[in-house]
C-alpha cells in the first residue's frame, strides 16, 4: 500500500514536471498565406477591368508553372475601388518565375518575379513563405505602390 502511494506520487510529479508553460496554441497564430502578386492594370488612366470591357475570363497566363497559378479580381482594396488582378501560386518557392499574361488573344505583358524565402516568426505553427524580392514587367523593374503593382499599357 505504501509502495503504491509512492508510485502514484512519482507519477503525479512527473506529469507536473513534464508540462510546459510556453506551449503555443497554433489556432491563435496568424500565418502568412500563399504568395500573391497584385496588379492594377491601366489603359488611358483607367483600370481595364473597371468599365466592364474586360473580365477575368479574358485573362490567361503562360509559363512553366501556369497550371498551378490562380488568377482573381479583387475590388475594394484601395479608395478608388478599382478591381486588382491577383496572381497566386501556393507552390512558389525561392527562385525566379517567368509568365506571359494575355488579354484575349493579345500578349498583355511578360513578368519575371524573383522570390526569396521569408522565415516564419513562429516556426512551430507556421511554415516559411516565399515573398517577392523583385518584379520585372517586359524587362523593366517595377515597384509596389499601396501593396500592389501598377502597370500602364499606354
Short mmCIF file of C-alpha atoms in Angstrom, two decimals:
data_model
loop_
_atom_site.label_atom_id
_atom_site.label_comp_id
_atom_site.label_asym_id
_atom_site.label_seq_id
_atom_site.Cartn_x
_atom_site.Cartn_y
_atom_site.Cartn_z
CA UNK A 1 0.00 0.00 0.00
CA UNK A 2 2.80 2.40 0.96
CA UNK A 3 4.67 1.50 -2.25
CA UNK A 4 1.52 2.19 -4.26
CA UNK A 5 1.28 5.72 -2.79
CA UNK A 6 4.94 6.40 -3.63
CA UNK A 7 4.40 5.17 -7.20
CA UNK A 8 1.31 7.40 -7.65
CA UNK A 9 3.20 10.36 -6.14
CA UNK A 10 6.14 9.88 -8.53
CA UNK A 11 3.75 9.56 -11.48
CA UNK A 12 1.92 12.75 -10.43
CA UNK A 13 5.20 14.70 -10.04
CA UNK A 14 6.47 13.51 -13.41
CA UNK A 15 3.26 14.70 -15.09
CA UNK A 16 3.54 18.12 -13.45
CA UNK A 17 7.22 18.48 -14.40
CA UNK A 18 6.63 17.46 -18.00
CA UNK A 19 4.07 20.22 -18.62
CA UNK A 20 5.43 23.25 -20.45
CA UNK A 21 4.12 26.74 -19.85
CA UNK A 22 5.40 28.08 -23.17
CA UNK A 23 3.36 25.83 -25.47
CA UNK A 24 1.86 27.93 -28.26
CA UNK A 25 -1.74 27.37 -29.27
CA UNK A 26 -1.38 27.35 -33.07
CA UNK A 27 -5.11 28.01 -33.53
CA UNK A 28 -4.47 31.56 -32.23
CA UNK A 29 -1.48 32.29 -34.50
CA UNK A 30 -1.91 34.11 -37.82
CA UNK A 31 0.42 32.79 -40.50
CA UNK A 32 1.26 34.34 -43.86
CA UNK A 33 -0.83 32.96 -46.69
CA UNK A 34 0.24 31.81 -50.11
CA UNK A 35 2.36 34.32 -52.02
CA UNK A 36 0.44 36.55 -54.42
CA UNK A 37 1.13 39.47 -56.74
CA UNK A 38 -1.48 42.18 -57.29
CA UNK A 39 -1.70 44.36 -60.41
CA UNK A 40 -3.68 47.49 -61.17
CA UNK A 41 -3.62 47.45 -64.99
CA UNK A 42 -4.31 50.85 -66.54
CA UNK A 43 -5.16 51.95 -70.08
CA UNK A 44 -5.82 55.64 -70.71
CA UNK A 45 -5.52 56.21 -66.95
CA UNK A 46 -8.36 53.81 -66.09
CA UNK A 47 -8.24 50.27 -64.73
CA UNK A 48 -9.07 47.98 -67.64
CA UNK A 49 -11.50 45.93 -65.52
CA UNK A 50 -13.48 48.86 -64.07
CA UNK A 51 -15.67 49.64 -67.07
CA UNK A 52 -16.73 46.05 -67.81
CA UNK A 53 -14.98 45.77 -71.18
CA UNK A 54 -12.68 43.07 -69.78
CA UNK A 55 -13.29 40.40 -67.17
CA UNK A 56 -11.28 37.64 -65.58
CA UNK A 57 -12.39 35.36 -68.43
CA UNK A 58 -10.27 37.48 -70.82
CA UNK A 59 -7.03 36.84 -68.87
CA UNK A 60 -4.79 33.81 -69.44
CA UNK A 61 -1.29 33.03 -68.20
CA UNK A 62 1.50 31.02 -69.84
CA UNK A 63 4.63 29.83 -68.10
CA UNK A 64 6.32 26.83 -66.56
CA UNK A 65 4.04 26.70 -63.51
CA UNK A 66 1.00 28.42 -65.05
CA UNK A 67 -1.26 25.39 -64.49
CA UNK A 68 -0.88 25.76 -60.69
CA UNK A 69 -1.27 29.53 -60.83
CA UNK A 70 -4.58 31.10 -59.82
CA UNK A 71 -5.87 34.43 -61.06
CA UNK A 72 -8.60 36.51 -59.46
CA UNK A 73 -10.02 40.02 -59.49
CA UNK A 74 -10.47 41.70 -56.13
CA UNK A 75 -12.27 45.02 -55.66
CA UNK A 76 -12.36 47.48 -52.76
CA UNK A 77 -8.66 47.22 -51.87
CA UNK A 78 -7.97 50.90 -52.33
CA UNK A 79 -10.02 54.06 -52.01
CA UNK A 80 -10.81 54.10 -55.74
CA UNK A 81 -12.37 50.61 -55.59
CA UNK A 82 -10.61 49.56 -58.80
CA UNK A 83 -10.50 45.80 -59.43
CA UNK A 84 -6.98 44.45 -58.83
CA UNK A 85 -5.74 41.40 -60.72
CA UNK A 86 -4.10 38.91 -58.35
CA UNK A 87 -1.81 36.12 -59.49
CA UNK A 88 -1.19 33.48 -56.86
CA UNK A 89 0.58 30.14 -56.67
CA UNK A 90 0.82 28.24 -53.38
CA UNK A 91 3.83 26.31 -54.76
CA UNK A 92 6.05 29.34 -55.38
CA UNK A 93 9.36 28.94 -53.58
CA UNK A 94 12.63 30.82 -53.62
CA UNK A 95 13.72 31.46 -57.23
CA UNK A 96 12.61 33.08 -60.49
CA UNK A 97 9.32 32.57 -62.30
CA UNK A 98 8.54 33.90 -65.78
CA UNK A 99 5.00 34.27 -67.12
CA UNK A 100 3.30 35.81 -70.12
CA UNK A 101 -0.08 37.36 -69.34
CA UNK A 102 -2.59 37.55 -72.20
CA UNK A 103 -5.69 39.70 -72.57
CA UNK A 104 -7.83 37.78 -75.04
CA UNK A 105 -5.52 36.72 -77.88
CA UNK A 106 -3.02 39.55 -77.32
CA UNK A 107 0.03 39.47 -75.09
CA UNK A 108 -0.55 41.98 -72.30
CA UNK A 109 2.86 41.76 -70.62
CA UNK A 110 5.69 39.44 -69.62
CA UNK A 111 6.58 39.27 -65.96
CA UNK A 112 9.60 37.88 -64.16
CA UNK A 113 9.13 37.52 -60.43
CA UNK A 114 12.04 36.71 -58.13
CA UNK A 115 11.09 35.27 -54.75
CA UNK A 116 13.06 34.92 -51.53
CA UNK A 117 12.10 32.74 -48.60
CA UNK A 118 10.71 34.55 -45.57
CA UNK A 119 11.40 32.71 -42.34
CA UNK A 120 8.32 32.08 -40.22
CA UNK A 121 8.21 34.06 -36.99
CA UNK A 122 6.58 31.17 -35.22
CA UNK A 123 8.12 28.11 -36.83
CA UNK A 124 6.26 25.70 -34.57
CA UNK A 125 2.96 26.80 -36.14
CA UNK A 126 3.77 28.43 -39.49
CA UNK A 127 5.91 27.37 -42.41
CA UNK A 128 8.25 29.62 -44.37
CA UNK A 129 6.69 31.61 -47.22
CA UNK A 130 8.11 32.92 -50.48
CA UNK A 131 7.82 36.71 -50.88
CA UNK A 132 8.50 38.87 -53.92
CA UNK A 133 12.04 40.27 -53.90
CA UNK A 134 11.81 41.89 -57.33
CA UNK A 135 9.41 42.07 -60.24
CA UNK A 136 10.07 42.96 -63.87
CA UNK A 137 7.41 43.74 -66.44
CA UNK A 138 8.60 43.50 -70.05
CA UNK A 139 12.19 43.61 -68.78
CA UNK A 140 11.79 46.76 -66.62
CA UNK A 141 11.79 46.72 -62.81
CA UNK A 142 8.51 47.64 -61.17
CA UNK A 143 7.95 48.98 -57.64
CA UNK A 144 4.99 48.28 -55.38
CA UNK A 145 2.51 51.10 -54.78
CA UNK A 146 -0.06 50.72 -51.98
CA UNK A 147 0.61 46.98 -51.77
CA UNK A 148 0.31 46.14 -55.46
CA UNK A 149 1.97 46.91 -58.78
CA UNK A 150 0.63 49.45 -61.28
CA UNK A 151 1.04 48.62 -64.96
CA UNK A 152 0.28 51.26 -67.58
CA UNK A 153 -0.49 49.90 -71.04
CA UNK A 154 -0.16 53.37 -72.63
#
